[in-house]
PDB file of C-alpha atoms in Angstrom:
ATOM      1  CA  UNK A   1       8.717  -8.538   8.246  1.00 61.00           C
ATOM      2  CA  UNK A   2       9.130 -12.321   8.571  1.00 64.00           C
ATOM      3  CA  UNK A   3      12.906 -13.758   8.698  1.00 67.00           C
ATOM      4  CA  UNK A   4      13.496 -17.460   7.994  1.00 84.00           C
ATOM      5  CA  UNK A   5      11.388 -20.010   6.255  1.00 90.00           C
ATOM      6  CA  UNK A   6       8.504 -16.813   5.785  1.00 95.00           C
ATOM      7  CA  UNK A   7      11.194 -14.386   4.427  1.00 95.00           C
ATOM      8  CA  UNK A   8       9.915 -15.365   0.526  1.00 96.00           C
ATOM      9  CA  UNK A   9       6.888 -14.937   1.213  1.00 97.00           C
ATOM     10  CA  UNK A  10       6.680 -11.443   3.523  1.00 97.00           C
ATOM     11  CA  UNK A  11       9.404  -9.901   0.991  1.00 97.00           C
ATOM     12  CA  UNK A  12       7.291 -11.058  -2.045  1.00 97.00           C
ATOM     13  CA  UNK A  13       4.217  -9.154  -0.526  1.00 97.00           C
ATOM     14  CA  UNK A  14       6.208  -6.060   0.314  1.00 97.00           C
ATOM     15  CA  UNK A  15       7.141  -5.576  -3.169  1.00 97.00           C
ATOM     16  CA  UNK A  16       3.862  -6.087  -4.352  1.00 96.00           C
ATOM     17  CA  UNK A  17       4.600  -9.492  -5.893  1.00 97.00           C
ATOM     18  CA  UNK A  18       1.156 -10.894  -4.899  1.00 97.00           C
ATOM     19  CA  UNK A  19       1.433 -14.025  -6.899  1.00 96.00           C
ATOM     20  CA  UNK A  20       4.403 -15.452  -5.926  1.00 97.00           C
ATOM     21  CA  UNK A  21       3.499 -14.352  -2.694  1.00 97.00           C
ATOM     22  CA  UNK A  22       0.751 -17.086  -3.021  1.00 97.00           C
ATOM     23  CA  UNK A  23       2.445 -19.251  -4.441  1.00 97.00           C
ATOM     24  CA  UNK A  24       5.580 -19.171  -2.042  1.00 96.00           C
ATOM     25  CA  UNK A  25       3.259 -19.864   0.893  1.00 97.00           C
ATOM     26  CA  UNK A  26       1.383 -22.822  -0.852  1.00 95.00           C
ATOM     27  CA  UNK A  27       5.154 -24.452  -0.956  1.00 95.00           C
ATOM     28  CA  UNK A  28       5.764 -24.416   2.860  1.00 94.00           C
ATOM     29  CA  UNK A  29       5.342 -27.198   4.998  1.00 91.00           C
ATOM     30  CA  UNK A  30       6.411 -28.598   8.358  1.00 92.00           C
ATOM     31  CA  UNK A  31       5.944 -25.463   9.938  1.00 94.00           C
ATOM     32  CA  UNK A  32       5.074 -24.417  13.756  1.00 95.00           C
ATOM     33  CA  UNK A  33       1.610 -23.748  14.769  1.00 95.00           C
ATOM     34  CA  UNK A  34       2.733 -19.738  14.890  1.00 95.00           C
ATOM     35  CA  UNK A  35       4.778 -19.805  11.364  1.00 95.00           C
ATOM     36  CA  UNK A  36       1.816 -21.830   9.688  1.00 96.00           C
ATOM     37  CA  UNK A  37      -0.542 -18.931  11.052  1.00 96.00           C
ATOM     38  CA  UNK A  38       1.949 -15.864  10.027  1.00 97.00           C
ATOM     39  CA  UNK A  39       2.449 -17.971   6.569  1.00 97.00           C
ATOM     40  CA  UNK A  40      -1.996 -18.212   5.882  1.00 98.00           C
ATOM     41  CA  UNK A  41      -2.162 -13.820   7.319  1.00 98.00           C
ATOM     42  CA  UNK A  42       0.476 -12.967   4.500  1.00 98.00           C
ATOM     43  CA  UNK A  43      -0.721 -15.721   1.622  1.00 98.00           C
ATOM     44  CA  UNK A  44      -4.354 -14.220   2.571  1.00 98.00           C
ATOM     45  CA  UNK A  45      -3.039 -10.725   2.733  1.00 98.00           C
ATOM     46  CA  UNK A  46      -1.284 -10.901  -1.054  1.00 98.00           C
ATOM     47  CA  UNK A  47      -4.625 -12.538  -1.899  1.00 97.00           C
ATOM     48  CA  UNK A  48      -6.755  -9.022  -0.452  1.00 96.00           C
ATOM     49  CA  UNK A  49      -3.888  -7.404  -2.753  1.00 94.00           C
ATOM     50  CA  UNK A  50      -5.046  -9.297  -5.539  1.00 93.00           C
ATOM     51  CA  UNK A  51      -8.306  -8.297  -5.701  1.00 90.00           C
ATOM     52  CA  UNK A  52      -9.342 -11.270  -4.538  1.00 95.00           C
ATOM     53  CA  UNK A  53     -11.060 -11.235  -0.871  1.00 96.00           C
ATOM     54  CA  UNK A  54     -13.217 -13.525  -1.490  1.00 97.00           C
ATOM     55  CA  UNK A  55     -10.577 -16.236  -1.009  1.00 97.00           C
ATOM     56  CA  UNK A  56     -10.276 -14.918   2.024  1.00 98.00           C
ATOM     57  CA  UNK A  57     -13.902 -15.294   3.237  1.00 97.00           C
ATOM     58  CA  UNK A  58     -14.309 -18.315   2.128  1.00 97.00           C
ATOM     59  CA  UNK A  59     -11.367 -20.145   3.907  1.00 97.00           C
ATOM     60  CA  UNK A  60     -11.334 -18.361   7.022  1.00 97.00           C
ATOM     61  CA  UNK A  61     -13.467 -19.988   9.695  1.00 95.00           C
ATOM     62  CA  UNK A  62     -14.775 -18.511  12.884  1.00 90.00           C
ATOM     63  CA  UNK A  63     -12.664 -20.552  14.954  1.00 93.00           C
ATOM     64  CA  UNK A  64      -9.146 -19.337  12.980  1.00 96.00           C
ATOM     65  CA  UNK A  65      -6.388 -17.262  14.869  1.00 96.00           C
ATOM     66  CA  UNK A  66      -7.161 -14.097  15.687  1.00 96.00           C
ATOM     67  CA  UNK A  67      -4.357 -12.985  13.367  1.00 97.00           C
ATOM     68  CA  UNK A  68      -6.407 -14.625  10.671  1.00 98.00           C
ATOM     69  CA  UNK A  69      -9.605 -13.165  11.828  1.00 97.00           C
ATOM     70  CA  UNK A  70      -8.327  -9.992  11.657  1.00 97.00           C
ATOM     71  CA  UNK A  71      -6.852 -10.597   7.736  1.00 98.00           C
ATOM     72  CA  UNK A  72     -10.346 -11.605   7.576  1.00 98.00           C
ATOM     73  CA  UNK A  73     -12.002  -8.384   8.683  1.00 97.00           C
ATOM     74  CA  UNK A  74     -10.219  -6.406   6.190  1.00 97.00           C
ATOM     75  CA  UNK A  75     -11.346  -8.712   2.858  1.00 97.00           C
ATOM     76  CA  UNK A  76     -14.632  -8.277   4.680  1.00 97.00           C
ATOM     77  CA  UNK A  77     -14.208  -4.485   4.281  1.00 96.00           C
ATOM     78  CA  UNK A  78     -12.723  -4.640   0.573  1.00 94.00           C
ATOM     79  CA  UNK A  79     -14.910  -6.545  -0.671  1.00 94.00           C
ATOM     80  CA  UNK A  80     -18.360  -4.534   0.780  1.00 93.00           C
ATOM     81  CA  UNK A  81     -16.341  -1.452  -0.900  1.00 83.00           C
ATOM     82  CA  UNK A  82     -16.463   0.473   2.275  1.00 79.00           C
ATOM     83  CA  UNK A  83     -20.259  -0.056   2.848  1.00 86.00           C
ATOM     84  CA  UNK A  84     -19.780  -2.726   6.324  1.00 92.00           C
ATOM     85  CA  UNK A  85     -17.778   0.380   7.357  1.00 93.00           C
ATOM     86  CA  UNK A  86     -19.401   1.217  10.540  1.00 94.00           C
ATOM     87  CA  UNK A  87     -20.138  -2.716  11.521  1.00 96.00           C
ATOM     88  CA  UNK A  88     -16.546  -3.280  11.197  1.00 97.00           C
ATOM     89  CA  UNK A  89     -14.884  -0.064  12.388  1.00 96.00           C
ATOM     90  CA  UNK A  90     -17.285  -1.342  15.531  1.00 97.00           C
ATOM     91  CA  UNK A  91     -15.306  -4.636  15.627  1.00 96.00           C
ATOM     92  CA  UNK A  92     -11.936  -3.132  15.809  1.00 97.00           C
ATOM     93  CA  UNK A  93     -12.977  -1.006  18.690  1.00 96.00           C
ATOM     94  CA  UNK A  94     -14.010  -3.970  20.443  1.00 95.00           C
ATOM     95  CA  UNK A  95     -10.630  -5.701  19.858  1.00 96.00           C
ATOM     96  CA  UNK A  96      -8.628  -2.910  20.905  1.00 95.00           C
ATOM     97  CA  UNK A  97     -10.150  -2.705  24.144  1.00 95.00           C
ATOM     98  CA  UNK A  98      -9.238  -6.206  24.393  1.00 94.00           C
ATOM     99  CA  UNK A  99      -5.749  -6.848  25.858  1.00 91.00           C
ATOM    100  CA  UNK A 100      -5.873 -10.261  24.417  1.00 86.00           C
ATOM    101  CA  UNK A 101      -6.286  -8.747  20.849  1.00 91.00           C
ATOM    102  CA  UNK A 102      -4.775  -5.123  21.098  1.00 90.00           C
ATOM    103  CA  UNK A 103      -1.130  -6.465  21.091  1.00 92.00           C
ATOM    104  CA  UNK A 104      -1.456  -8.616  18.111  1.00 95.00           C
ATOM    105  CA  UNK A 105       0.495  -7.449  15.390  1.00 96.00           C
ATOM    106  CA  UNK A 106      -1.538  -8.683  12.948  1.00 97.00           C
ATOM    107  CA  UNK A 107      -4.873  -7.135  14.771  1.00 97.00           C
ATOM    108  CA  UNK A 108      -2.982  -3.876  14.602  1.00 97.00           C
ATOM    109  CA  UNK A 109      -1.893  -3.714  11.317  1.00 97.00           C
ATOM    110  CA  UNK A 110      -5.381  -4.509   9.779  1.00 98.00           C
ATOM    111  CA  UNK A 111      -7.043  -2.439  12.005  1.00 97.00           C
ATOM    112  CA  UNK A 112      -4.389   0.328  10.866  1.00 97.00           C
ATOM    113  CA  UNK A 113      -5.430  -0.535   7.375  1.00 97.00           C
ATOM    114  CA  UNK A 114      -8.902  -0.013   7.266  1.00 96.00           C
ATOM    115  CA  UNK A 115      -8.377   3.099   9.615  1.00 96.00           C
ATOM    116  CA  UNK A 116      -6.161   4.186   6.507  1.00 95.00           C
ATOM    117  CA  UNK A 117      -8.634   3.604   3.786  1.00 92.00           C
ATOM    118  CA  UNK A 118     -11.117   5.414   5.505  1.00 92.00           C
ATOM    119  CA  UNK A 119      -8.879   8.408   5.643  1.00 91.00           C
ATOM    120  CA  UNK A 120      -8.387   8.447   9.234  1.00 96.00           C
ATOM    121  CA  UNK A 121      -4.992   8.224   9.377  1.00 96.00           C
ATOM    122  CA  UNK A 122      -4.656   9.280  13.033  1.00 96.00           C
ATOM    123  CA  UNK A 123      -6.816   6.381  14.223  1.00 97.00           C
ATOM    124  CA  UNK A 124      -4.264   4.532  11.958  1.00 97.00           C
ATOM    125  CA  UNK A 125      -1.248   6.257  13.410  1.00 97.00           C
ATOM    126  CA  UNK A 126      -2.331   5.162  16.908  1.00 95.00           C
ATOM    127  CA  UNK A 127      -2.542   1.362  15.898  1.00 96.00           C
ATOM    128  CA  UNK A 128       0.729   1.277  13.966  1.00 96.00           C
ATOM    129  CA  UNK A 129       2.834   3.453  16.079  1.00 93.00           C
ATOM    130  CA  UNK A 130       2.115   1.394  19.425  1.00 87.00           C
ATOM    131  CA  UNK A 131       4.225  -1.858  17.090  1.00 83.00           C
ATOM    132  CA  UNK A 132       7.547  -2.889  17.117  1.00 89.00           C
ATOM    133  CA  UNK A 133       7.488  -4.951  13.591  1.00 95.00           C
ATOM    134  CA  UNK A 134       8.506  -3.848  10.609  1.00 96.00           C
ATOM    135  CA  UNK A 135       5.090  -3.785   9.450  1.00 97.00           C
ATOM    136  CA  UNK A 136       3.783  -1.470  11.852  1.00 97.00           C
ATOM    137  CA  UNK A 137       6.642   0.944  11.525  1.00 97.00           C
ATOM    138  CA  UNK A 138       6.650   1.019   7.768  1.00 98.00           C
ATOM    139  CA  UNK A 139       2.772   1.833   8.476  1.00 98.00           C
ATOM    140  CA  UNK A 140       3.242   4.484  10.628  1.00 98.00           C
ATOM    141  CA  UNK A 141       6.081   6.068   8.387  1.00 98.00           C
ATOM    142  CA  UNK A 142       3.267   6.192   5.471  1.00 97.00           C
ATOM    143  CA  UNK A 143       0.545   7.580   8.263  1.00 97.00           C
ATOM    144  CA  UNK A 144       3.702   9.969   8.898  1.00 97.00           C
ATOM    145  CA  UNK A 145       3.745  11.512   5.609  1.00 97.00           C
ATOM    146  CA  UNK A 146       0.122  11.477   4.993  1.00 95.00           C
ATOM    147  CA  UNK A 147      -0.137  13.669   8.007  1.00 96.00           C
ATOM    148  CA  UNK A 148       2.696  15.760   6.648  1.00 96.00           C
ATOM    149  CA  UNK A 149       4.998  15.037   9.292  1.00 97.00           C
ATOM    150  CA  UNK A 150       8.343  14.061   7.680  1.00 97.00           C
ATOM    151  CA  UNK A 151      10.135  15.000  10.958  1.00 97.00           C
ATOM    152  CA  UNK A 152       8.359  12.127  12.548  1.00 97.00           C
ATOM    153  CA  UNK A 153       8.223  10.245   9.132  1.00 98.00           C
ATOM    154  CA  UNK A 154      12.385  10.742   9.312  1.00 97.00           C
ATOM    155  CA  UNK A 155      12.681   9.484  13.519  1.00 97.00           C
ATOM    156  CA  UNK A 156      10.466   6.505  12.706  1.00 97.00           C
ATOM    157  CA  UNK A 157      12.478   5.177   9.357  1.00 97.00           C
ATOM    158  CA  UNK A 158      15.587   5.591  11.704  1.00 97.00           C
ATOM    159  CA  UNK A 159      14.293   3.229  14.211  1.00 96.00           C
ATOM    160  CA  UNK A 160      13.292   0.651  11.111  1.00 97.00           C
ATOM    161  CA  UNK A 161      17.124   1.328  10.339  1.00 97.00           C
ATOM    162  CA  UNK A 162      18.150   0.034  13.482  1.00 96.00           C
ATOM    163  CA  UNK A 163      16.038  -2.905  13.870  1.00 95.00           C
ATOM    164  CA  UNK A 164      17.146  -4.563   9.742  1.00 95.00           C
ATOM    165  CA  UNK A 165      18.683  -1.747   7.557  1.00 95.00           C
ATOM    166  CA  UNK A 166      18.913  -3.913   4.915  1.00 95.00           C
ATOM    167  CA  UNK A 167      15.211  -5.079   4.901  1.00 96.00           C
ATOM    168  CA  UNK A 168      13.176  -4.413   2.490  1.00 97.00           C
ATOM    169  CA  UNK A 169      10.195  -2.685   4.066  1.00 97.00           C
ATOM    170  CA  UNK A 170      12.940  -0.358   5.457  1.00 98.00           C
ATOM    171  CA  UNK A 171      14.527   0.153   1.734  1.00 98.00           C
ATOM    172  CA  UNK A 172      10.711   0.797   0.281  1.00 98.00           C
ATOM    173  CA  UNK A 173      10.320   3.017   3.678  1.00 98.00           C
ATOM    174  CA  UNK A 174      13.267   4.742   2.842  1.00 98.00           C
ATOM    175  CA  UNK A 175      12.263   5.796  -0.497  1.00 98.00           C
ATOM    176  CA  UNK A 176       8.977   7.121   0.688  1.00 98.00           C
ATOM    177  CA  UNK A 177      10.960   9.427   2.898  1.00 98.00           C
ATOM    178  CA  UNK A 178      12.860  10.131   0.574  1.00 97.00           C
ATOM    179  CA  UNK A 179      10.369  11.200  -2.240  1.00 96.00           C
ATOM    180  CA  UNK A 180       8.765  13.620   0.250  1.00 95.00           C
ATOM    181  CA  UNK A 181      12.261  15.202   1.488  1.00 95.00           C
ATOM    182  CA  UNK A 182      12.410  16.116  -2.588  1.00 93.00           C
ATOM    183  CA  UNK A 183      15.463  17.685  -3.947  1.00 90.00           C
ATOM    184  CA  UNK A 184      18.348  14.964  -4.799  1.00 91.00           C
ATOM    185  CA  UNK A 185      16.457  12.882  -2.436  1.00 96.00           C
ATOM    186  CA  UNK A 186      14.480  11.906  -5.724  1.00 97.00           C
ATOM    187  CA  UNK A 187      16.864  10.361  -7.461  1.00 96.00           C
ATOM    188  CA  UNK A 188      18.163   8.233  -3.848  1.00 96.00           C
ATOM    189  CA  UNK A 189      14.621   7.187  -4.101  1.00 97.00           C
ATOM    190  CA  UNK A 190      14.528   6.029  -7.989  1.00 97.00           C
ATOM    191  CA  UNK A 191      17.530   3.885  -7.267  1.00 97.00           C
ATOM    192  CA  UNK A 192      15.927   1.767  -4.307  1.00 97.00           C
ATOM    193  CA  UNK A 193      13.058   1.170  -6.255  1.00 98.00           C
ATOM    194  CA  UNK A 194      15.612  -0.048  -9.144  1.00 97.00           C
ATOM    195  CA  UNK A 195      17.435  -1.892  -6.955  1.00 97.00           C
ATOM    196  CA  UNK A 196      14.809  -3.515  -5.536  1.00 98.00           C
ATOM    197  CA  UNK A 197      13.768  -4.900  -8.952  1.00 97.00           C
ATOM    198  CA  UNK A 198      16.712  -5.523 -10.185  1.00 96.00           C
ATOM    199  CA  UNK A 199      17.330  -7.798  -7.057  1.00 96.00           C
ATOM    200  CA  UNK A 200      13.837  -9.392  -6.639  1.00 96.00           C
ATOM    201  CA  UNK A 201      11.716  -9.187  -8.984  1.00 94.00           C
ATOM    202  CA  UNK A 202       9.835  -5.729 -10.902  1.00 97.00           C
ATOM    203  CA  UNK A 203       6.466  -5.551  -9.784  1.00 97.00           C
ATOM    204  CA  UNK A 204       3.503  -2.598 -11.022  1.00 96.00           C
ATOM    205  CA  UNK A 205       4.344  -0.975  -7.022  1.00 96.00           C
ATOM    206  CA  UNK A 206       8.171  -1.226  -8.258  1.00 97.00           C
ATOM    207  CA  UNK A 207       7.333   0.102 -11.549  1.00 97.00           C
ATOM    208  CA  UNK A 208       4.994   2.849  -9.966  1.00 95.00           C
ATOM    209  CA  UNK A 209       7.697   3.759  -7.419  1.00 96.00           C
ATOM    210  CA  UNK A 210      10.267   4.749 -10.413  1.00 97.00           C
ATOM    211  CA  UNK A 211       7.534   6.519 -12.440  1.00 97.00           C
ATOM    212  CA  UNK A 212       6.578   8.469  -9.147  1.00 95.00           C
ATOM    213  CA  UNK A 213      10.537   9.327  -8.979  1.00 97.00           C
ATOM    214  CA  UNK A 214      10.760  10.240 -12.202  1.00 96.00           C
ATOM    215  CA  UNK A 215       7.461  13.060 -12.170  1.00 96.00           C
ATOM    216  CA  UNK A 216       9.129  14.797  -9.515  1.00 95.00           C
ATOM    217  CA  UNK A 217      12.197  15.061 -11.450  1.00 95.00           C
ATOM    218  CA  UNK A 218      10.312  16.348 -14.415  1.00 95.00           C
ATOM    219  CA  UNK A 219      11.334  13.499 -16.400  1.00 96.00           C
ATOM    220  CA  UNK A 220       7.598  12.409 -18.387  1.00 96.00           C
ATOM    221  CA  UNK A 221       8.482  10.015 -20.878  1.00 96.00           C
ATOM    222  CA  UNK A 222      10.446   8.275 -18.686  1.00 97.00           C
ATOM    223  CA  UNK A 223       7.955   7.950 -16.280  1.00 97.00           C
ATOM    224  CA  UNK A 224       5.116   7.218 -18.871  1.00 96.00           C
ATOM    225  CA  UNK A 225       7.407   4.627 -19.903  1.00 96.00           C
ATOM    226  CA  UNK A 226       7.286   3.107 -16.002  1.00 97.00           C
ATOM    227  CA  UNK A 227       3.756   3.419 -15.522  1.00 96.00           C
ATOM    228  CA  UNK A 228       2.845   1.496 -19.130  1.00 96.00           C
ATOM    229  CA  UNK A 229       5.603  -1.310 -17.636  1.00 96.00           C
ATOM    230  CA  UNK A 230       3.680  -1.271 -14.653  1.00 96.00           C
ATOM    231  CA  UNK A 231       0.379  -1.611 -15.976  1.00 95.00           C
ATOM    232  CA  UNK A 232       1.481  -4.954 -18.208  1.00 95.00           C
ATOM    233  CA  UNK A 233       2.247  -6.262 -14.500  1.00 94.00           C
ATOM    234  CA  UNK A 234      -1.195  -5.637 -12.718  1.00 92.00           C
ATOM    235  CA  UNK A 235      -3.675  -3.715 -15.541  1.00 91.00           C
ATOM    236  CA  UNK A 236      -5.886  -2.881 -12.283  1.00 89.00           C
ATOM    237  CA  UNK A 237      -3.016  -0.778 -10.864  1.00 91.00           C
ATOM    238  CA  UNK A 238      -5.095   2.638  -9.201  1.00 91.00           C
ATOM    239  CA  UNK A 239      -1.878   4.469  -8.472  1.00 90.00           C
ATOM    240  CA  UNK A 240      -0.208   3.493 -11.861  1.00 93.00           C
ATOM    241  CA  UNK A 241      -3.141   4.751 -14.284  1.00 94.00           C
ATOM    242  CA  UNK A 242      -3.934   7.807 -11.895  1.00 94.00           C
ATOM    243  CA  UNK A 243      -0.048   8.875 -12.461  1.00 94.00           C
ATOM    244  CA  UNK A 244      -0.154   8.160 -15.996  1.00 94.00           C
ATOM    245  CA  UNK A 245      -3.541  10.282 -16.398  1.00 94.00           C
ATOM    246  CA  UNK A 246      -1.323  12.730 -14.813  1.00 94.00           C
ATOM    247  CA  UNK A 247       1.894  12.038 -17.059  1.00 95.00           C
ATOM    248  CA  UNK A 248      -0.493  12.502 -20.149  1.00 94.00           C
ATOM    249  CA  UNK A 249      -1.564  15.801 -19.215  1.00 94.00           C
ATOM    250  CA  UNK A 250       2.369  17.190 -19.019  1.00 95.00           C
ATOM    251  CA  UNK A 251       3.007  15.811 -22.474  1.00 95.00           C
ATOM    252  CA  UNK A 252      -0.058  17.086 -23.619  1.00 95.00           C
ATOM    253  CA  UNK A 253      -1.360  13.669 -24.802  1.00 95.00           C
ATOM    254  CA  UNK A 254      -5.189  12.127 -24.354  1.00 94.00           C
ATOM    255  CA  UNK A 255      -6.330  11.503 -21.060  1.00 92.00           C
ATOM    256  CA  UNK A 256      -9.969  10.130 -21.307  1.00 92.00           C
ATOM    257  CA  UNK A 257      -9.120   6.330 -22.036  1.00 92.00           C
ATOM    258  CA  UNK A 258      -6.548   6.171 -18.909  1.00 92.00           C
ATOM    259  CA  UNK A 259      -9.555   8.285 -16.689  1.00 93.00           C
ATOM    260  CA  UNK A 260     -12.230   5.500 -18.138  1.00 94.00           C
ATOM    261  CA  UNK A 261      -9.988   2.601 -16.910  1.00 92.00           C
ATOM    262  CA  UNK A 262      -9.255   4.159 -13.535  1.00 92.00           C
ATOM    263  CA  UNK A 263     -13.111   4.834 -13.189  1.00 92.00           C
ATOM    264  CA  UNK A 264     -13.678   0.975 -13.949  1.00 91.00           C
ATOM    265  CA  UNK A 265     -11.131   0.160 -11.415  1.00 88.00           C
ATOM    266  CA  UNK A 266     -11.689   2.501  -9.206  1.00 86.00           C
ATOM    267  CA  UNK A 267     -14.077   4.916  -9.109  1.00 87.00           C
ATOM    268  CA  UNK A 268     -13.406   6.325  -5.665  1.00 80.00           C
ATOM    269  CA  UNK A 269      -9.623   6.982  -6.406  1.00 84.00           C
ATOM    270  CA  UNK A 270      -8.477  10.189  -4.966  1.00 84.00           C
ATOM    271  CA  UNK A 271      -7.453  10.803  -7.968  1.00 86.00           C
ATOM    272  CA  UNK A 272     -10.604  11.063  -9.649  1.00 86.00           C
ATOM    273  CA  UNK A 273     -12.217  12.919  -6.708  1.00 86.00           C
ATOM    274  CA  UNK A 274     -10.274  15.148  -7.201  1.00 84.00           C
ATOM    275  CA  UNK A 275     -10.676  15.932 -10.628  1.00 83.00           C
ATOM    276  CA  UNK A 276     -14.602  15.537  -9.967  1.00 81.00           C
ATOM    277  CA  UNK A 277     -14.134  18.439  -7.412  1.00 81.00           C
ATOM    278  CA  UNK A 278     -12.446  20.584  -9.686  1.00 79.00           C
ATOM    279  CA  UNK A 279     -15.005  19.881 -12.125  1.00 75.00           C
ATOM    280  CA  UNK A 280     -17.858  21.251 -10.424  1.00 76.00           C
ATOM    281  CA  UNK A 281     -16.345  24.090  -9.005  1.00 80.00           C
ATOM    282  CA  UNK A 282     -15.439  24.960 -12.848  1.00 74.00           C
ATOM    283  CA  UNK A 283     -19.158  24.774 -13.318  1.00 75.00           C
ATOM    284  CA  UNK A 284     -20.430  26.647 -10.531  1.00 78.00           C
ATOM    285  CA  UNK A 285     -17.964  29.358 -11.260  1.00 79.00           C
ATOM    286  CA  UNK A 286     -19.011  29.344 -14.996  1.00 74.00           C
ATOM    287  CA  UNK A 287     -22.838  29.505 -13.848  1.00 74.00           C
ATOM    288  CA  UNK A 288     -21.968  32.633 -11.698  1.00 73.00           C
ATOM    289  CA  UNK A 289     -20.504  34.108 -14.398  1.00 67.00           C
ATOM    290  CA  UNK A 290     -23.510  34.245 -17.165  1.00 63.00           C
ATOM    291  CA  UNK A 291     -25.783  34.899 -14.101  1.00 59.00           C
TER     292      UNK A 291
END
């Protein structure tokens, strides 16, 4: 995570404040040849965020950093919706067997990313864990928990501990852990997310983080409450109207207008995979049984 004259803008983007992300970046000037790259890879990161990757491809030439190439190659990805997969999964191979490329943070983090959103999060794993930025180790702590090590989720959040306690990624890391570990974990977790907000700014991935919290701790309303505050920050918010589909069902309220919106926004949301899954192995069980 950027320190100094970047520290708006890299702690705007880890809270999911996209647009003041943006708009913090536009803002600084006089900067070295490195900052004013690191500055454009978060601006066009929060942009990616945004749902905007077009920005992205637009106003990143061929001749850019390869930091900014690499921002690049995942708006590439986002906006094909997965279907330049195998072209660009092919470019990150090439760049990791380049020495030149395979120690760039940046390189390493995108290349994580997409490895993420395909679902191979050991591919991921091995680009974030090689890292020694906050980035990369708050990566590898969600790869961590995705593969259902918290053991190794716990030993790397210690080592982000070390290196800036106080950072944010390392408080939103924290939480993560925490919401795993369960128990009254939970409620450790609910009160970095608050804090967070109540510091910064509340963002829908604040909001989402509290209403996540609260669903563990059996607490609905409360969290149905979080997800609808969410939502009036970023309407297009996956996680926040896949919980809230989920919070309706506990309170025994509608679901079909949240499960239309998420389909809208997005219709490959594990979410609703899952729920198509269940679906048809309702109706191939049904079928068996009048057969």
């Amino acid at each position: 995570m950027a320190d100094g004259a970047l520290f708006p803008v890299a702690n705007a983007l880890a809270i999911g404040a996209y647009q003041q992300a943006v708009n913090e970046a536009q803002t600084l000037m006089g900067l070295s040849e490195t900052e004013a790259t690191e500055r454009d890879a978060l601006m066009y990161r929060a942009y990616i965020a945004m749902g905007s990757p077009k920005v992205v491809l637009d106003e990143v030439t061929d001749g850019a950093p390869m930091a900014l190439q690499a921002v690049k190659l995942l708006a590439r990805y986002v906006n094909s919706n997965g279907a330049e997969s195998d072209a660009i999964l092919a470019t990150i191979t090439e760049w990791l067997a380049d020495p030149a490329c395979s120690t760039n943070p940046t390189v390493l983090l995108m290349a994580a990313t997409i490895y993420a959103r395909e679902g191979n999060y050991n591919e991921a794993l091995k680009c974030s864990h090689v890292g020694t930025t906050l980035d990369l180790m708050a990566m590898s702590v969600q790869m961590f928990l995705q593969l259902d090590r918290v053991d190794f989720a716990e030993k790397q959040l210690r080592a982000m501990s070390q290196l800036d306690d106080d950072a944010t990624l390392t408080q939103l890391a924290t939480a993560w852990v925490n919401v795993r570990l369960g128990a009254n974990k939970i409620q450790e977790a609910y009160y970095v997310y608050s804090e967070l907000g109540e510091k910064f700014s509340w963002t829908a991935r604040l909001y989402a983080g509290c209403a996540a919290c609260q669903m563990h701790m059996g607490r609905f309303e409360e969290a149905e409450r979080d997800l609808l505050e969410a939502l009036s920050k970023d309407a297009k918010d996956s996680d926040a109207l896949a919980n809230l589909i989920a919070c309706a069902m506990h309170l025994g309220k509608p679901t079909a207008r949240h499960v239309t919106q998420l389909t809208s926004v997005d219709p490959n949301h594990p979410a609703l995979l899952r729920m198509k899954s269940l679906e048809d192995s309702f109706a191939r069980a049904s079928a068996a049984s009048v057969a």
